[in-house]
Short mmCIF file of C-alpha atoms in Angstrom, two decimals:
data_model
loop_
_atom_site.label_atom_id
_atom_site.label_comp_id
_atom_site.label_asym_id
_atom_site.label_seq_id
_atom_site.Cartn_x
_atom_site.Cartn_y
_atom_site.Cartn_z
CA MET A 1 95.70 -75.67 -35.84
CA ASN A 2 97.90 -78.53 -37.16
CA PHE A 3 97.48 -80.02 -40.65
CA LEU A 4 99.21 -83.17 -41.88
CA ILE A 5 99.52 -83.42 -45.68
CA ARG A 6 100.74 -86.72 -47.17
CA ARG A 7 102.71 -85.97 -50.34
CA LYS A 8 104.93 -88.56 -52.06
CA ASN A 9 105.08 -90.69 -48.88
CA ARG A 10 106.61 -87.77 -46.97
CA ILE A 11 104.91 -86.21 -43.92
CA ILE A 12 104.89 -82.46 -44.08
CA ASN A 13 103.90 -80.22 -41.20
CA ILE A 14 102.08 -76.92 -41.52
CA VAL A 15 103.05 -75.05 -38.39
CA PRO A 16 100.40 -72.71 -36.93
CA PHE A 17 101.44 -69.08 -37.23
CA PRO A 18 99.74 -66.37 -35.18
CA VAL A 19 98.49 -63.67 -37.51
CA ALA A 20 96.35 -60.75 -36.39
CA PHE A 21 94.67 -58.65 -39.07
CA PHE A 22 91.57 -56.59 -39.75
CA ILE A 23 89.69 -56.88 -43.02
CA VAL A 24 87.52 -54.09 -44.28
CA GLY A 25 85.51 -54.21 -47.48
CA SER A 26 83.33 -56.59 -49.41
CA PRO A 27 82.92 -60.28 -48.45
CA ASP A 28 84.74 -61.41 -51.62
CA ARG A 29 87.70 -59.24 -50.74
CA HIS A 30 87.67 -60.64 -47.18
CA PHE A 31 88.03 -64.19 -48.53
CA THR A 32 90.78 -63.26 -50.99
CA VAL A 33 92.92 -61.53 -48.37
CA ALA A 34 92.44 -64.28 -45.79
CA ARG A 35 93.30 -67.00 -48.31
CA THR A 36 96.43 -65.15 -49.42
CA ILE A 37 97.67 -64.79 -45.83
CA PHE A 38 96.95 -68.45 -45.03
CA ASP A 39 98.69 -69.69 -48.21
CA ASP A 40 101.78 -67.60 -47.46
CA VAL A 41 102.00 -68.97 -43.93
CA ALA A 42 101.40 -72.55 -45.03
CA LEU A 43 103.98 -72.52 -47.83
CA ALA A 44 106.59 -70.98 -45.59
CA SER A 45 106.03 -73.68 -42.96
CA LEU A 46 106.54 -76.84 -45.02
CA ALA A 47 109.14 -79.04 -43.27
CA PRO A 48 109.63 -82.73 -42.58
CA ILE A 49 108.52 -83.94 -39.13
CA SER A 50 111.02 -85.62 -36.83
CA MET A 51 109.20 -88.63 -35.34
CA PRO A 52 110.84 -89.92 -32.11
CA THR A 53 110.78 -93.64 -31.45
CA CYS A 54 108.87 -95.08 -28.50
CA ALA A 55 112.11 -96.12 -26.85
CA GLY A 56 113.46 -92.61 -27.23
CA ALA A 57 110.30 -91.16 -25.70
CA GLU A 58 110.58 -93.48 -22.70
CA GLU A 59 114.23 -92.53 -22.19
CA ASP A 60 113.30 -88.84 -22.40
CA ILE A 61 110.53 -89.23 -19.77
CA SER A 62 112.80 -91.21 -17.46
CA ALA A 63 115.52 -88.57 -17.73
CA ARG A 64 113.11 -85.84 -16.67
CA MET A 65 111.81 -87.72 -13.59
CA ASP A 66 113.34 -86.84 -10.25
CA THR A 67 114.81 -89.48 -7.98
CA GLY A 68 111.76 -89.61 -5.69
CA ALA A 69 109.40 -90.27 -8.60
CA LYS A 70 111.64 -93.06 -9.90
CA ARG A 71 111.56 -94.74 -6.48
CA TYR A 72 107.74 -94.76 -6.56
CA LEU A 73 107.85 -96.74 -9.81
CA LYS A 74 109.75 -99.52 -8.03
CA ALA A 75 107.88 -99.28 -4.72
CA MET A 76 106.08 -102.28 -3.27
CA VAL A 77 102.43 -101.48 -2.47
CA THR A 78 100.94 -103.27 0.53
CA LYS A 79 97.23 -103.02 1.33
CA GLY A 80 95.57 -104.46 4.39
CA GLU A 81 93.14 -104.08 7.26
CA VAL A 82 93.82 -103.53 10.94
CA ARG A 83 93.45 -106.83 12.78
CA GLY A 84 92.70 -107.55 16.41
CA GLY A 85 95.87 -107.11 18.48
CA ASP A 86 97.68 -105.17 15.75
CA THR A 87 100.17 -102.47 16.66
CA MET A 88 101.71 -100.03 14.23
CA ASP A 89 105.00 -101.93 14.55
CA ILE A 90 103.30 -105.19 13.53
CA ILE A 91 101.62 -103.50 10.58
CA LEU A 92 104.95 -102.00 9.45
CA ARG A 93 106.70 -105.37 9.57
CA ARG A 94 103.84 -106.87 7.60
CA ALA A 95 104.42 -104.16 4.97
CA GLY A 96 108.10 -105.14 4.68
CA ALA A 97 109.61 -102.05 6.31
CA SER A 98 113.04 -102.46 7.90
CA THR A 99 113.34 -102.06 11.67
CA GLN A 100 115.32 -98.83 11.39
CA ARG A 101 112.89 -97.33 8.88
CA ALA A 102 109.91 -98.45 10.97
CA GLN A 103 111.23 -96.70 14.08
CA ALA A 104 111.82 -93.49 12.15
CA PHE A 105 108.30 -93.63 10.74
CA LEU A 106 106.75 -94.34 14.15
CA GLY A 107 108.43 -91.26 15.61
CA ALA A 108 106.92 -89.10 12.87
CA VAL A 109 103.45 -90.64 12.80
CA ARG A 110 102.59 -90.54 16.51
CA PRO A 111 101.78 -86.79 16.70
CA ASN A 112 99.41 -87.16 13.73
CA ILE A 113 97.89 -90.64 14.11
CA ASP A 114 97.23 -92.26 17.47
CA PRO A 115 97.88 -95.99 16.91
CA ARG A 116 95.69 -96.79 19.93
CA GLN A 117 92.68 -95.37 18.10
CA MET A 118 93.17 -97.47 14.97
CA LYS A 119 90.03 -99.59 14.73
CA VAL A 120 89.84 -103.19 13.63
CA GLY A 121 88.75 -103.35 10.00
CA ASN A 122 90.09 -99.93 9.01
CA GLN A 123 92.13 -100.07 5.81
CA TYR A 124 95.72 -98.95 5.22
CA THR A 125 98.17 -98.82 2.31
CA PHE A 126 101.99 -98.63 2.35
CA TRP A 127 104.38 -97.72 -0.45
CA THR A 128 107.80 -99.20 0.44
CA ALA A 129 111.06 -98.79 -1.50
CA PRO A 130 113.24 -101.87 -2.27
CA ASP A 131 115.65 -100.81 0.50
CA GLY A 132 112.81 -100.91 3.08
CA GLU A 133 112.22 -97.17 3.30
CA ILE A 134 108.57 -96.13 3.61
CA LEU A 135 107.62 -93.62 0.92
CA ARG A 136 103.92 -93.15 1.57
CA PHE A 137 101.29 -94.28 4.06
CA GLU A 138 97.52 -93.96 3.78
CA TYR A 139 95.15 -94.78 6.63
CA LYS A 140 91.41 -94.87 6.02
CA LYS A 141 89.77 -93.70 9.26
CA GLY A 142 86.31 -94.27 7.85
CA PRO A 143 84.39 -94.28 4.58
CA THR A 144 84.68 -90.49 4.24
CA GLU A 145 88.10 -89.61 5.64
CA PHE A 146 91.67 -90.84 5.33
CA ILE A 147 95.11 -89.60 6.32
CA ARG A 148 98.03 -89.54 3.88
CA ALA A 149 101.69 -89.27 4.87
CA ASP A 150 104.34 -88.59 2.19
CA LEU A 151 108.11 -88.70 2.68
CA THR A 152 109.52 -85.43 1.32
CA GLY A 153 113.29 -85.36 1.67
CA GLN A 154 114.02 -86.26 5.29
CA SER A 155 110.65 -85.26 6.77
CA TRP A 156 107.05 -86.42 6.61
CA LYS A 157 104.12 -84.40 5.34
CA PHE A 158 100.71 -85.34 6.75
CA ARG A 159 97.33 -84.26 5.47
CA LYS A 160 93.72 -85.23 6.07
CA ILE A 161 91.62 -85.87 2.98
CA SER A 162 87.83 -85.85 3.07
CA VAL A 163 85.86 -87.82 0.50
CA PRO A 164 82.74 -86.10 -0.90
CA ILE A 165 79.48 -87.61 0.34
CA GLU A 166 76.36 -87.83 -1.80
CA ARG A 167 73.18 -87.47 0.26
CA VAL A 168 70.05 -89.04 -1.22
CA GLU A 169 66.68 -88.48 0.43
CA ALA A 170 64.64 -91.63 1.00
CA THR A 171 61.25 -92.46 2.49
CA LEU A 172 60.17 -95.55 4.40
CA SER A 173 56.71 -96.32 5.74
CA GLY A 174 54.62 -99.20 6.98
CA SER A 175 52.37 -100.51 9.72
CA LEU A 176 53.01 -102.80 12.65
CA GLU A 177 52.33 -106.47 12.14
CA GLY A 178 53.85 -108.12 15.16
CA SER A 179 56.84 -106.38 16.73
CA LEU A 180 58.03 -102.89 15.85
CA TRP A 181 61.48 -104.21 15.02
CA ASN A 182 60.30 -106.87 12.57
CA SER A 183 57.83 -104.47 10.95
CA PHE A 184 60.62 -101.97 10.23
CA ILE A 185 62.91 -104.71 8.89
CA GLU A 186 60.19 -105.97 6.56
CA ALA A 187 59.69 -102.40 5.30
CA GLY A 188 63.38 -102.26 4.33
CA ALA A 189 64.95 -100.50 7.32
CA ASP A 190 68.31 -101.38 8.85
CA PRO A 191 69.02 -101.46 12.62
CA ASP A 192 70.58 -97.97 12.68
CA LEU A 193 67.45 -96.40 11.22
CA ILE A 194 65.20 -98.26 13.67
CA MET A 195 67.23 -97.09 16.66
CA GLY A 196 67.28 -93.53 15.35
CA PHE A 197 63.51 -93.55 14.89
CA THR A 198 62.78 -94.89 18.39
CA ASP A 199 65.22 -92.37 19.90
CA LEU A 200 63.22 -89.50 18.37
CA PHE A 201 60.04 -90.47 20.20
CA ALA A 202 61.66 -91.79 23.40
CA TRP A 203 60.13 -88.89 25.38
CA ASP A 204 56.57 -89.68 24.25
CA ILE A 205 56.36 -93.39 23.47
CA ASP A 206 57.62 -96.46 25.28
CA PHE A 207 57.92 -98.75 22.27
CA ALA A 208 58.75 -101.71 24.51
CA HIS A 209 55.14 -102.19 25.57
CA GLU A 210 53.00 -99.37 24.10
CA SER A 211 53.28 -100.22 20.40
CA GLN A 212 50.33 -102.17 19.00
CA PRO A 213 49.56 -103.99 15.73
CA GLY A 214 48.09 -101.55 13.22
CA ASP A 215 50.20 -98.58 14.37
CA GLU A 216 51.63 -96.71 11.39
CA PHE A 217 55.11 -95.25 10.93
CA ARG A 218 56.75 -93.06 8.32
CA VAL A 219 60.27 -91.67 8.14
CA VAL A 220 62.12 -89.40 5.69
CA TYR A 221 65.89 -89.80 6.00
CA GLU A 222 69.21 -89.50 4.18
CA ARG A 223 71.09 -92.35 2.55
CA LEU A 224 74.81 -91.65 2.23
CA TYR A 225 76.94 -92.72 -0.74
CA VAL A 226 80.66 -92.43 -1.50
CA ASN A 227 81.68 -93.08 -5.11
CA GLY A 228 78.30 -94.69 -5.69
CA LYS A 229 78.65 -97.08 -2.72
CA PHE A 230 76.14 -96.98 0.14
CA ILE A 231 77.96 -96.31 3.43
CA GLY A 232 75.09 -95.81 5.87
CA ASN A 233 72.21 -93.60 6.86
CA GLY A 234 72.43 -89.91 7.55
CA LYS A 235 70.10 -87.63 9.43
CA ILE A 236 66.40 -88.31 9.86
CA LYS A 237 64.64 -85.29 8.33
CA ALA A 238 61.07 -86.06 9.41
CA ALA A 239 59.18 -88.89 11.09
CA SER A 240 55.72 -89.76 12.32
CA TYR A 241 54.17 -92.51 14.40
CA LYS A 242 50.39 -92.99 14.50
CA ASP A 243 48.93 -95.06 17.30
CA ARG A 244 45.27 -95.57 18.26
CA GLU A 245 45.06 -92.21 20.03
CA GLU A 246 47.18 -89.70 18.12
CA THR A 247 49.92 -89.07 15.57
CA HIS A 248 53.35 -88.12 16.90
CA TRP A 249 55.52 -85.90 14.69
CA ALA A 250 59.22 -85.02 14.54
CA PHE A 251 60.74 -82.52 12.09
CA TYR A 252 64.41 -81.62 11.97
CA TYR A 253 65.32 -77.93 12.02
CA GLY A 254 68.94 -77.03 11.30
CA GLY A 255 69.06 -73.38 12.30
CA ALA A 256 70.68 -71.76 15.32
CA THR A 257 68.44 -73.84 17.60
CA SER A 258 68.89 -77.07 15.68
CA GLY A 259 66.92 -80.07 16.85
CA TYR A 260 63.65 -81.91 16.38
CA TYR A 261 60.26 -80.24 16.79
CA ASP A 262 56.67 -81.43 16.69
CA ILE A 263 53.96 -80.18 14.34
CA LYS A 264 53.23 -77.25 16.68
CA GLY A 265 56.84 -76.12 16.80
CA ASN A 266 57.62 -77.48 20.27
CA ASN A 267 60.91 -79.21 20.98
CA ILE A 268 60.21 -82.93 21.29
CA ARG A 269 62.86 -83.39 23.99
CA LYS A 270 61.23 -83.42 27.40
CA SER A 271 62.38 -83.75 30.98
CA PHE A 272 61.79 -87.48 31.29
CA LEU A 273 62.38 -90.43 28.98
CA ARG A 274 59.62 -93.02 28.75
CA SER A 275 62.13 -95.89 28.85
CA PRO A 276 65.76 -96.26 30.02
CA LEU A 277 66.65 -98.50 27.06
CA ASP A 278 66.61 -97.76 23.35
CA PHE A 279 64.42 -100.59 22.17
CA THR A 280 64.11 -103.97 23.82
CA ARG A 281 61.50 -106.27 25.33
CA VAL A 282 59.78 -106.14 28.70
CA THR A 283 60.19 -109.44 30.55
CA SER A 284 58.12 -108.45 33.57
CA ASN A 285 55.84 -105.44 34.05
CA PHE A 286 55.15 -103.41 37.18
CA SER A 287 52.50 -105.19 39.27
CA TYR A 288 51.14 -105.33 42.84
CA SER A 289 50.38 -109.05 42.52
CA ARG A 290 52.85 -110.87 40.32
CA ARG A 291 53.57 -114.59 40.66
CA HIS A 292 57.31 -114.98 41.13
CA PRO A 293 58.75 -117.19 38.35
CA VAL A 294 61.09 -119.04 40.77
CA THR A 295 59.36 -119.19 44.19
CA ASN A 296 55.85 -119.31 42.67
CA GLN A 297 54.71 -116.87 45.37
CA VAL A 298 52.35 -113.99 44.59
CA LYS A 299 53.81 -110.67 45.67
CA ALA A 300 54.25 -107.13 44.44
CA HIS A 301 56.75 -106.45 41.65
CA LEU A 302 57.47 -102.75 42.03
CA GLY A 303 59.49 -102.29 38.86
CA VAL A 304 59.77 -103.14 35.18
CA ASP A 305 62.23 -105.79 33.96
CA PHE A 306 63.78 -105.44 30.53
CA GLY A 307 65.45 -108.13 28.46
CA ALA A 308 68.36 -106.88 26.35
CA PRO A 309 71.68 -108.18 24.97
CA SER A 310 74.77 -107.79 27.12
CA GLY A 311 76.36 -104.39 26.57
CA THR A 312 73.13 -102.54 25.75
CA PRO A 313 73.50 -98.90 26.92
CA VAL A 314 71.18 -97.88 29.76
CA LYS A 315 70.06 -94.25 29.90
CA SER A 316 68.97 -92.14 32.82
CA VAL A 317 65.36 -91.12 32.28
CA ALA A 318 66.09 -87.66 33.74
CA ASP A 319 68.83 -85.52 35.27
CA GLY A 320 69.97 -86.53 38.75
CA THR A 321 72.80 -87.71 40.99
CA VAL A 322 74.02 -91.29 41.33
CA THR A 323 73.64 -92.30 44.99
CA MET A 324 74.45 -96.00 44.73
CA ALA A 325 76.29 -98.23 42.26
CA GLY A 326 77.03 -101.84 43.10
CA TYR A 327 75.50 -105.20 43.98
CA ASN A 328 72.21 -105.23 45.89
CA GLY A 329 71.18 -108.77 46.78
CA ALA A 330 68.28 -110.10 44.71
CA ALA A 331 68.23 -106.90 42.68
CA GLY A 332 71.67 -107.76 41.32
CA LYS A 333 73.94 -105.07 39.95
CA MET A 334 72.56 -101.56 40.33
#
């Protein structure tokens, strides 16, 4: 314990002195002995304090810092995002690294970071010394993981750092008024949650043309946060979809046989999907007497046409072997 006593404009320090003792007897005697010991220690410790100046303290700190730490104080920090067409060499030049230093860094970074897998929009930070030498590099692979490279002597030390994720359980529910997509959006869902929900019931429901106004949906899912910032949705924990005939259930089980199960404990994955696309619109249904939109002739349409944006993944509805892939006249690409 430190005490400062101001006496005649002079600062006096009472230095703490470790004293171990046992006191036996009456309470009054305890106090007397303890006070005597404390007074003796305090009186023997009276001495003026030497107060260093701020400048002196700064010089002392600087003297104790190693050369590497001093270089960090003068380093130029460059932050940026990966742009379309960027290579690691372009990013290094943008950070102000000399050509020689950049080549040395590239040789060290390749075994740990594949520049070809750096995605547009991912963030990076460089610490560069005044002479152009790279001291540190951080690459944010995603919201929860980044890679740090530190120059230690003549070699580089790489390590992966994971950011803790906070998982918050949320519930969303509603009923269909119009399309399934718009109903989910109005209830507060984002596209990822909608696609995840429709994927769960893809073996039982063809949402493209079986969903009807008045159908009810409910989903319990995780919202993920990093440092208080929402970064996306996590796993769907439970979901239900009630149509005019029945209620479909999906519950996540994370044991040895992890997956989604219905209310009876059966795995909801079946042999056949109800639709080859995640969620889209049907432009023309299967029919034995459909009027052709171009020729205006009535003839059978032995298939289902889907309308979807370019690049939409198409799934096989069951296991099998591809027997043909190419252009097939009026059927187009198959």
